[in-house]
Coordinates of C-alpha atoms and ligand atoms in Angstrom, one line a residue:
M1 CA -9.8 0.6 45.5
A2 CA -12.0 1.4 42.6
E3 CA -15.8 1.1 43.2
Q4 CA -17.3 -2.3 42.2
N5 CA -19.5 -0.9 39.5
T6 CA -16.9 1.4 37.9
K7 CA -16.5 0.5 34.3
P8 CA -12.9 -0.2 33.2
V9 CA -11.4 2.6 31.1
A10 CA -11.9 1.9 27.4
L11 CA -8.7 0.9 25.6
Q12 CA -7.7 2.8 22.4
A13 CA -5.6 2.0 19.4
V14 CA -2.1 3.4 19.5
K15 CA -1.9 7.0 18.2
G16 CA -1.3 7.1 14.4
M17 CA -2.4 3.4 14.0
N18 CA -5.8 2.8 12.4
D19 CA -8.5 0.1 12.6
I20 CA -9.8 -0.8 9.2
L21 CA -13.4 -1.9 9.7
P22 CA -16.4 -2.5 7.4
P23 CA -17.4 -0.9 5.2
E24 CA -14.0 0.7 4.7
S25 CA -12.3 -2.7 4.7
A26 CA -14.3 -3.6 1.5
R27 CA -12.5 -0.7 -0.2
W28 CA -9.2 -2.3 0.8
E29 CA -10.2 -5.7 -0.5
W30 CA -11.3 -4.2 -3.8
F31 CA -8.0 -2.3 -4.1
E32 CA -6.0 -5.5 -3.2
T33 CA -7.9 -7.5 -5.8
K34 CA -6.9 -5.0 -8.5
V35 CA -3.3 -5.2 -7.3
R36 CA -3.2 -9.0 -7.4
A37 CA -4.6 -9.0 -11.0
L38 CA -2.0 -6.4 -12.0
M39 CA 0.9 -8.5 -10.6
A40 CA -0.3 -11.6 -12.4
R41 CA -0.4 -9.6 -15.7
Y42 CA 3.2 -8.4 -15.2
G43 CA 4.5 -11.7 -13.9
Y44 CA 5.4 -10.6 -10.4
A45 CA 5.4 -13.3 -7.6
N46 CA 4.2 -12.6 -4.1
V47 CA 6.7 -12.6 -1.2
R48 CA 6.1 -12.2 2.6
T49 CA 8.9 -11.4 5.0
P50 CA 8.7 -10.8 8.8
I51 CA 7.4 -7.5 10.2
V52 CA 10.3 -7.5 12.7
E53 CA 13.9 -7.4 11.6
A54 CA 17.3 -6.7 13.3
T55 CA 17.7 -3.0 13.7
A56 CA 21.1 -3.2 12.0
L57 CA 19.4 -4.2 8.7
F58 CA 17.7 -0.8 8.4
V59 CA 20.7 1.2 9.7
R60 CA 22.9 -0.4 7.1
G61 CA 20.3 -0.5 4.4
L62 CA 18.7 2.9 4.6
G63 CA 21.7 4.9 5.8
E64 CA 22.4 6.3 9.2
V65 CA 21.6 9.9 8.3
T66 CA 18.0 9.5 7.0
D67 CA 14.8 10.7 8.6
I68 CA 13.7 7.1 9.1
V69 CA 16.8 5.8 10.9
E70 CA 17.4 9.1 12.8
K71 CA 14.0 9.5 14.3
E72 CA 11.2 7.4 12.9
M73 CA 12.0 3.7 13.7
Y74 CA 10.1 1.7 16.3
S75 CA 13.1 -0.1 17.8
F76 CA 13.1 -2.1 21.0
E77 CA 15.1 -4.7 22.8
D78 CA 13.9 -8.3 22.8
S79 CA 13.4 -8.8 26.5
M80 CA 14.3 -12.5 26.2
N81 CA 17.8 -12.1 24.7
G82 CA 18.6 -8.4 24.4
D83 CA 18.6 -8.4 20.6
R84 CA 18.0 -5.0 19.0
L85 CA 14.9 -5.3 16.8
T86 CA 12.8 -2.9 14.7
L87 CA 9.3 -2.9 13.2
R88 CA 10.0 -2.6 9.5
P89 CA 9.8 1.1 8.4
E90 CA 10.1 0.1 4.7
A91 CA 9.9 -3.1 2.7
T92 CA 12.9 -3.3 0.4
A93 CA 15.7 -4.0 3.0
G94 CA 13.8 -7.0 4.4
I95 CA 13.2 -8.5 0.9
V96 CA 16.8 -8.0 -0.1
R97 CA 17.9 -9.6 3.2
A98 CA 15.7 -12.6 2.5
M99 CA 17.0 -13.0 -1.1
V100 CA 20.6 -12.9 0.1
E101 CA 19.9 -15.3 3.0
H102 CA 18.2 -17.9 0.8
N103 CA 20.4 -17.3 -2.2
A104 CA 17.1 -16.9 -4.0
L105 CA 18.5 -15.4 -7.1
Y106 CA 20.8 -18.4 -7.8
N107 CA 18.7 -19.4 -10.8
G108 CA 18.3 -15.9 -12.2
P109 CA 16.6 -12.6 -11.6
M110 CA 13.2 -12.3 -9.9
R111 CA 10.2 -10.0 -10.0
V112 CA 8.4 -9.9 -6.7
W113 CA 5.8 -7.9 -4.9
S114 CA 4.5 -7.7 -1.3
N115 CA 1.6 -6.1 0.6
V116 CA 3.2 -4.8 3.8
A117 CA 2.4 -3.0 7.0
L118 CA 5.1 -0.4 7.8
F119 CA 5.8 1.5 11.0
R120 CA 7.3 5.0 11.2
H121 CA 7.2 7.4 14.2
E122 CA 6.0 10.4 12.3
R123 CA 3.5 13.2 13.2
P124 CA 0.1 11.7 12.4
Q125 CA -2.0 13.7 10.0
K126 CA -4.2 13.0 6.9
G127 CA -2.3 10.7 4.7
R128 CA 0.5 10.2 7.2
Y129 CA 0.2 7.5 9.9
R130 CA 2.5 5.5 12.2
Q131 CA 1.3 2.2 10.9
F132 CA 0.6 2.4 7.2
H133 CA 0.5 0.0 4.3
Q134 CA 2.2 -0.3 1.0
I135 CA 2.2 -2.3 -2.1
D136 CA 5.8 -2.9 -2.7
V137 CA 7.2 -4.1 -6.0
E138 CA 10.8 -5.2 -6.7
A139 CA 12.6 -6.4 -9.8
L140 CA 15.8 -8.1 -8.5
G141 CA 18.8 -8.9 -10.6
Y142 CA 17.8 -6.7 -13.6
S143 CA 20.1 -3.9 -14.7
G144 CA 18.5 -2.3 -17.7
P145 CA 16.4 0.9 -18.1
D146 CA 13.7 -1.3 -19.7
V147 CA 12.9 -2.7 -16.3
D148 CA 12.9 0.8 -14.7
A149 CA 10.3 1.7 -17.4
E150 CA 8.3 -1.4 -16.8
Q151 CA 8.0 -0.6 -13.1
I152 CA 6.9 2.9 -13.8
L153 CA 4.4 1.7 -16.3
M154 CA 2.9 -1.0 -14.1
C155 CA 2.2 1.7 -11.6
R156 CA 0.5 3.6 -14.3
A157 CA -1.5 0.6 -15.2
L158 CA -2.7 0.2 -11.6
L159 CA -3.7 3.8 -11.4
R160 CA -5.8 3.3 -14.5
D161 CA -7.3 0.1 -13.3
L162 CA -8.4 2.0 -10.2
G163 CA -10.1 4.6 -12.3
L164 CA -7.6 7.4 -12.1
D165 CA -6.2 9.4 -15.0
D166 CA -3.5 11.9 -16.0
G167 CA -5.4 14.7 -14.4
D168 CA -5.3 13.0 -11.0
V169 CA -1.7 11.8 -10.8
R170 CA 1.5 13.0 -12.5
L171 CA 4.9 11.4 -12.9
E172 CA 8.2 13.0 -11.8
L173 CA 11.5 11.5 -12.8
N174 CA 15.2 12.1 -11.9
S175 CA 18.5 10.3 -12.0
L176 CA 20.8 10.1 -9.0
G177 CA 23.6 8.8 -11.1
Q178 CA 26.4 6.6 -9.7
P179 CA 28.4 7.0 -6.5
A180 CA 31.3 8.8 -8.1
E181 CA 29.0 11.3 -9.8
R182 CA 27.2 11.9 -6.5
L183 CA 30.6 12.5 -4.8
A184 CA 31.4 15.3 -7.3
H185 CA 28.0 16.8 -6.9
R186 CA 28.2 16.5 -3.1
A187 CA 31.4 18.6 -3.0
A188 CA 29.6 21.3 -5.0
L189 CA 26.5 21.0 -2.8
I190 CA 28.5 21.4 0.4
A191 CA 30.3 24.5 -1.1
H192 CA 26.9 26.0 -2.0
F193 CA 25.3 25.4 1.4
E194 CA 28.4 26.5 3.2
A195 CA 28.2 29.8 1.3
H196 CA 24.6 30.2 2.5
A197 CA 24.9 28.6 6.0
D198 CA 22.8 31.4 7.5
L199 CA 19.8 30.2 5.5
L200 CA 19.9 26.6 6.7
D201 CA 17.9 25.2 9.6
E202 CA 19.4 23.3 12.4
E203 CA 18.8 19.9 10.8
A204 CA 20.3 21.0 7.5
R205 CA 23.4 22.3 9.2
R206 CA 23.8 19.0 11.0
R207 CA 23.5 17.2 7.7
L208 CA 25.7 19.5 5.7
H209 CA 28.8 17.3 6.0
S210 CA 27.2 13.9 6.7
N211 CA 24.5 13.9 4.0
P212 CA 24.1 17.1 2.1
L213 CA 21.9 15.5 -0.6
R214 CA 19.3 14.9 2.1
I215 CA 19.0 18.6 2.6
L216 CA 17.3 18.8 -0.9
D217 CA 14.6 16.5 0.6
T218 CA 13.7 19.1 3.2
K219 CA 10.1 20.0 3.9
N220 CA 11.0 23.3 5.5
P221 CA 9.3 26.1 3.4
R222 CA 11.9 28.7 4.6
M223 CA 14.7 26.7 2.9
Q224 CA 13.1 26.3 -0.5
A225 CA 15.0 29.2 -2.1
V226 CA 18.4 28.0 -1.0
V227 CA 17.6 24.5 -2.1
E228 CA 16.2 25.7 -5.4
A229 CA 19.5 27.5 -6.2
A230 CA 21.7 24.5 -5.3
P231 CA 23.8 22.8 -8.0
Q232 CA 21.9 19.9 -9.6
L233 CA 23.1 16.4 -9.7
I234 CA 21.9 16.0 -13.3
E235 CA 24.7 18.4 -14.3
F236 CA 27.3 15.9 -12.9
L237 CA 26.0 12.8 -14.7
G238 CA 28.4 11.0 -17.0
E239 CA 27.6 9.4 -20.4
A240 CA 26.4 6.1 -19.1
S241 CA 24.1 7.5 -16.5
L242 CA 22.6 9.9 -19.0
A243 CA 22.1 7.1 -21.5
H244 CA 20.3 5.1 -18.8
L245 CA 18.0 8.1 -18.1
N246 CA 17.4 8.7 -21.8
A247 CA 16.5 5.1 -22.3
V248 CA 13.9 5.3 -19.6
R249 CA 12.6 8.5 -21.1
A250 CA 12.4 6.9 -24.5
A251 CA 10.3 4.0 -23.2
L252 CA 7.9 6.4 -21.5
D253 CA 7.7 8.5 -24.7
A254 CA 7.0 5.4 -26.7
V255 CA 3.8 4.8 -24.7
G256 CA 2.9 8.5 -24.5
Q257 CA 3.4 8.7 -20.7
A258 CA 4.1 12.3 -19.8
Y259 CA 6.6 13.1 -17.0
R260 CA 8.5 16.0 -15.6
I261 CA 12.2 15.8 -14.9
N262 CA 12.6 17.0 -11.3
P263 CA 16.2 17.5 -10.5
R264 CA 15.4 17.9 -6.8
L265 CA 13.8 14.5 -6.5
V266 CA 16.2 12.6 -4.3
R267 CA 13.9 10.2 -2.3
G268 CA 14.2 9.5 1.4
M269 CA 16.5 6.5 1.4
D270 CA 20.3 6.5 0.7
Y271 CA 20.2 3.3 -1.3
Y272 CA 18.9 4.7 -4.6
N273 CA 21.1 5.3 -7.7
L274 CA 20.2 6.1 -11.3
T275 CA 16.4 6.2 -11.9
V276 CA 14.2 7.6 -9.2
F277 CA 10.5 8.5 -9.7
E278 CA 7.4 9.5 -7.9
W279 CA 3.7 9.6 -8.8
I280 CA 2.2 12.7 -7.2
T281 CA -1.3 14.1 -6.8
D282 CA -2.3 17.7 -6.0
K283 CA -5.5 16.4 -4.4
L284 CA -4.1 15.4 -1.0
G285 CA -2.4 18.6 0.1
S286 CA 1.2 18.1 1.3
Q287 CA 0.9 14.3 1.5
G288 CA 0.8 14.2 -2.3
T289 CA 3.2 11.4 -3.1
V290 CA 1.2 8.2 -3.6
C291 CA 4.0 6.1 -5.1
G292 CA 7.7 6.4 -5.1
G293 CA 10.6 4.2 -6.2
G294 CA 13.8 3.8 -8.0
R295 CA 16.9 1.8 -8.7
Y296 CA 19.2 0.5 -6.0
D297 CA 22.1 -1.3 -7.5
G298 CA 24.3 -1.1 -4.4
L299 CA 21.9 -2.4 -1.7
F300 CA 22.5 -6.1 -2.0
E301 CA 26.3 -5.5 -1.5
Q302 CA 25.6 -3.2 1.3
L303 CA 23.7 -5.9 3.1
G304 CA 26.4 -8.5 2.6
G305 CA 25.2 -10.1 -0.7
K306 CA 26.7 -10.2 -4.2
R307 CA 26.4 -7.1 -6.3
T308 CA 22.9 -7.3 -7.8
P309 CA 21.2 -4.6 -9.7
A310 CA 17.6 -4.0 -8.7
V311 CA 14.7 -1.5 -9.0
G312 CA 11.4 -1.1 -7.1
W313 CA 8.6 1.1 -5.9
G314 CA 6.2 1.4 -3.0
M315 CA 2.6 2.7 -3.1
G316 CA 1.0 4.0 0.0
I317 CA -2.4 2.2 0.3
E318 CA -4.0 4.8 2.6
R319 CA -3.0 7.6 0.4
M320 CA -4.3 5.8 -2.7
L321 CA -7.7 5.2 -1.0
L322 CA -7.8 8.8 0.1
L323 CA -7.2 9.9 -3.4
L324 CA -9.8 7.6 -4.9
D325 CA -12.2 9.1 -2.4
A326 CA -11.2 12.6 -3.3
V327 CA -11.9 12.0 -7.0
G328 CA -15.1 10.1 -6.3
V329 CA -14.0 6.6 -7.4
Q330 CA -16.1 4.2 -5.4
P331 CA -15.7 0.4 -5.6
P332 CA -18.8 -1.6 -6.6
A333 CA -20.9 -2.3 -3.6
V334 CA -20.7 -5.8 -2.2
A335 CA -23.7 -7.6 -0.9
P336 CA -24.7 -11.2 -0.4
D337 CA -26.9 -12.9 -3.1
V338 CA -29.3 -14.3 -0.5
Y339 CA -30.5 -13.5 3.0
A340 CA -32.0 -16.6 4.7
I341 CA -35.0 -15.8 6.8
V342 CA -35.8 -18.5 9.4
P343 CA -39.1 -17.6 11.2
A344 CA -38.9 -20.5 13.8
A345 CA -36.2 -22.6 15.3
Q346 CA -37.8 -25.9 14.0
A347 CA -36.7 -24.8 10.5
L348 CA -33.1 -24.4 11.4
G349 CA -31.8 -27.8 10.3
V350 CA -33.4 -27.6 6.9
A351 CA -32.3 -24.0 6.5
V352 CA -28.7 -24.7 7.4
A353 CA -28.6 -27.7 5.0
T354 CA -30.1 -25.7 2.1
C355 CA -27.8 -22.8 2.7
E356 CA -24.8 -25.1 2.6
V357 CA -25.9 -26.5 -0.7
L358 CA -26.2 -23.0 -2.1
R359 CA -22.9 -21.9 -0.8
A360 CA -21.2 -24.9 -2.3
A361 CA -22.7 -23.9 -5.6
G362 CA -21.1 -20.4 -5.3
V363 CA -24.0 -18.5 -3.9
S364 CA -23.2 -16.1 -1.1
V365 CA -25.7 -16.5 1.7
L366 CA -26.2 -14.6 4.8
M367 CA -28.2 -16.7 7.2
H368 CA -30.2 -15.0 9.9
A369 CA -28.7 -15.5 13.4
A370 CA -29.7 -14.4 16.8
S371 CA -28.5 -11.1 18.1
G372 CA -28.2 -9.9 21.7
E373 CA -32.0 -9.2 21.6
G374 CA -32.8 -12.8 20.7
W375 CA -34.0 -14.6 17.5
G376 CA -36.1 -11.8 16.1
S377 CA -39.6 -11.5 14.5
M378 CA -40.2 -11.9 10.8
K379 CA -40.4 -8.2 10.6
S380 CA -37.0 -7.6 12.1
Q381 CA -35.5 -10.4 10.0
F382 CA -36.8 -8.7 6.8
K383 CA -35.3 -5.5 8.0
R384 CA -31.9 -7.1 8.4
A385 CA -32.3 -8.8 5.0
D386 CA -33.0 -5.4 3.5
A387 CA -30.0 -3.8 5.3
S388 CA -27.7 -6.5 4.1
G389 CA -28.2 -5.5 0.5
A390 CA -29.0 -9.0 -0.6
R391 CA -31.0 -9.3 -3.8
H392 CA -33.1 -12.3 -2.6
A393 CA -34.6 -13.5 0.6
L394 CA -35.2 -17.2 1.1
I395 CA -38.0 -17.7 3.6
F396 CA -38.0 -21.0 5.5
G397 CA -41.6 -20.8 6.6
A398 CA -43.4 -23.8 8.2
D399 CA -46.1 -24.1 5.6
E400 CA -43.6 -24.2 2.7
L401 CA -41.3 -26.6 4.5
E402 CA -44.2 -29.0 5.0
R403 CA -44.6 -29.2 1.2
G404 CA -40.8 -29.6 0.8
E405 CA -40.4 -26.1 -0.5
V406 CA -38.9 -22.7 0.4
A407 CA -40.2 -19.3 -0.6
L408 CA -38.0 -17.0 -2.7
K409 CA -38.7 -13.2 -2.6
A410 CA -36.9 -10.6 -4.7
L411 CA -35.8 -7.8 -2.4
R412 CA -34.8 -5.2 -5.1
D413 CA -37.5 -5.8 -7.6
A414 CA -41.0 -5.0 -6.2
S415 CA -42.7 -6.3 -9.4
A416 CA -41.2 -9.9 -9.2
P417 CA -43.7 -12.3 -7.7
Q418 CA -42.8 -14.5 -4.7
R419 CA -42.2 -18.1 -5.8
C420 CA -41.7 -21.5 -4.2
L421 CA -38.7 -23.7 -4.9
P422 CA -38.2 -27.4 -4.2
L423 CA -35.8 -27.9 -1.3
A424 CA -34.5 -31.2 -2.6
Q425 CA -33.2 -29.5 -5.9
A426 CA -31.4 -26.5 -4.3
G427 CA -28.3 -27.4 -6.4
A428 CA -30.4 -26.9 -9.6
W429 CA -31.8 -23.4 -8.9
A430 CA -28.7 -22.1 -7.1
A431 CA -27.3 -20.7 -10.4
E432 CA -30.3 -18.4 -10.7
L433 CA -29.5 -16.8 -7.4
R434 CA -25.8 -16.3 -8.0
N435 CA -24.7 -12.9 -8.8
A436 CA -23.5 -12.8 -12.4
Ligands
LIG501 P1 6.9 11.3 2.2 O1 7.8 12.1 1.5 O2 5.5 11.6 2.0 O3 7.2 11.1 3.7 P2 8.5 8.9 1.7 O4 9.4 9.4 0.7 O5 8.9 8.8 3.1 O6 7.1 9.8 1.6 P3 8.5 6.2 0.9 O7 9.2 5.7 2.0 O8 9.2 6.2 -0.4 O9 7.8 7.6 1.2 O10 7.2 5.3 0.7 C1 6.4 5.3 -0.5 C2 5.0 5.7 -0.2 O11 4.5 5.2 1.0 C3 4.8 7.2 -0.2 O12 4.8 7.7 -1.4 C4 3.5 7.3 0.5 O13 2.4 7.0 -0.4 C5 3.5 6.2 1.5 N1 3.9 6.6 2.9 C6 5.2 6.9 3.3 N2 5.1 7.3 4.6 C7 3.8 7.2 5.0 C8 3.1 7.4 6.2 N3 3.7 7.8 7.3 N4 1.8 7.2 6.2 C9 1.1 6.8 5.1 N5 1.7 6.6 3.9 C10 3.0 6.8 3.9
LIG502 MG1 8.7 10.1 4.7

């Protein structure tokens, strides 16, 4: 038996999964506000799908021989009925499933976005977590390179809205062509890697015949040379695929967006075809990809739907916030307009009523409240008012209340004199306290 006065062991968050608390959470909200505004400007509608899906969705959707499906999924058995379930490791498969299930594209194509928590059993490090978050954007039912370009450019617009520029993030582009072109390339790739089998690591050898393209995605530095020398998919592209790529390039050129064609860019999921792209920074070490996406014209069919062209991207929120921090972009500080100081309990009723009138008029009011140490002296209340960052203090002192008034003190402007305001007309002077 444990001793009576032994404290229980403190519980901890699961490894690789983060708590997001103030003041950090304010940075998330600021980021999300920018994202919502962007989506409205580009005409993308919000979607929300479940965090848990049938394991089969991801096995079928992402491909069996991918890092995610082979070793990164949080899968478990539903103890009630034995169903095989998985915490979603990426967003696209679930959204496509939902569109097919609800026949949601019946009336035409759709542009959608989602803010999602994703789960991958990776080795936690800076910029790589086991629960992480993405802004996910999908254009469903659109086949043209114009939409590929739109998606790349809306990502650029977001980066700019956040205060980043070309020196912080660069664009890489590639085409994965169509299945037949990939097959021809695949044969050449297998021949190349077979000829250099001694240079391959164990994982690459295992994938040599099941998914050789994936070998190009290796993070093993000892394999870079053999991967560098491999035949490039771009050499196997036919006329239509090249035309698609060139149209995307032309759209980027038209707005002056620089990019680099990276023939080794293959992305971590099997479902991509034609356009793939990544936005990369050099400021976060090896976790430099902040946004990645591409076209996936075959995924709907693979998941049991009608053939439907589509293109999308995902932006890692943690990595974006790390990058913003690294380049010194700070969101504007948030603080209440008013801190309400209530010296004695008798004033509470009037104080609450006045604060409610002010809040209804759009003023943000932090009202003093008791802590574990009790109600608090005037001095300690002023201390809290100061720490809150509020621009004004309203002091509900007994003398003023007796006259039907409340005192207003500017907290950030020492030269402004203290004034008294009529309680009965709070709605009238509220506007003056509201942050412009
Ligand atoms: P990486 O090559 O870095 O593993 P990925 O190709 O697996 O990335 P995607 O699945 O395409 O990444 O997801 C898009 C974005 O999500 C990435 O560019 C990155 O910003 C973010 N991301 C991916 N995995 C993680 C993770 N484990 N932790 C934090 N962010 C992640
Ligand atoms: Mg990955």
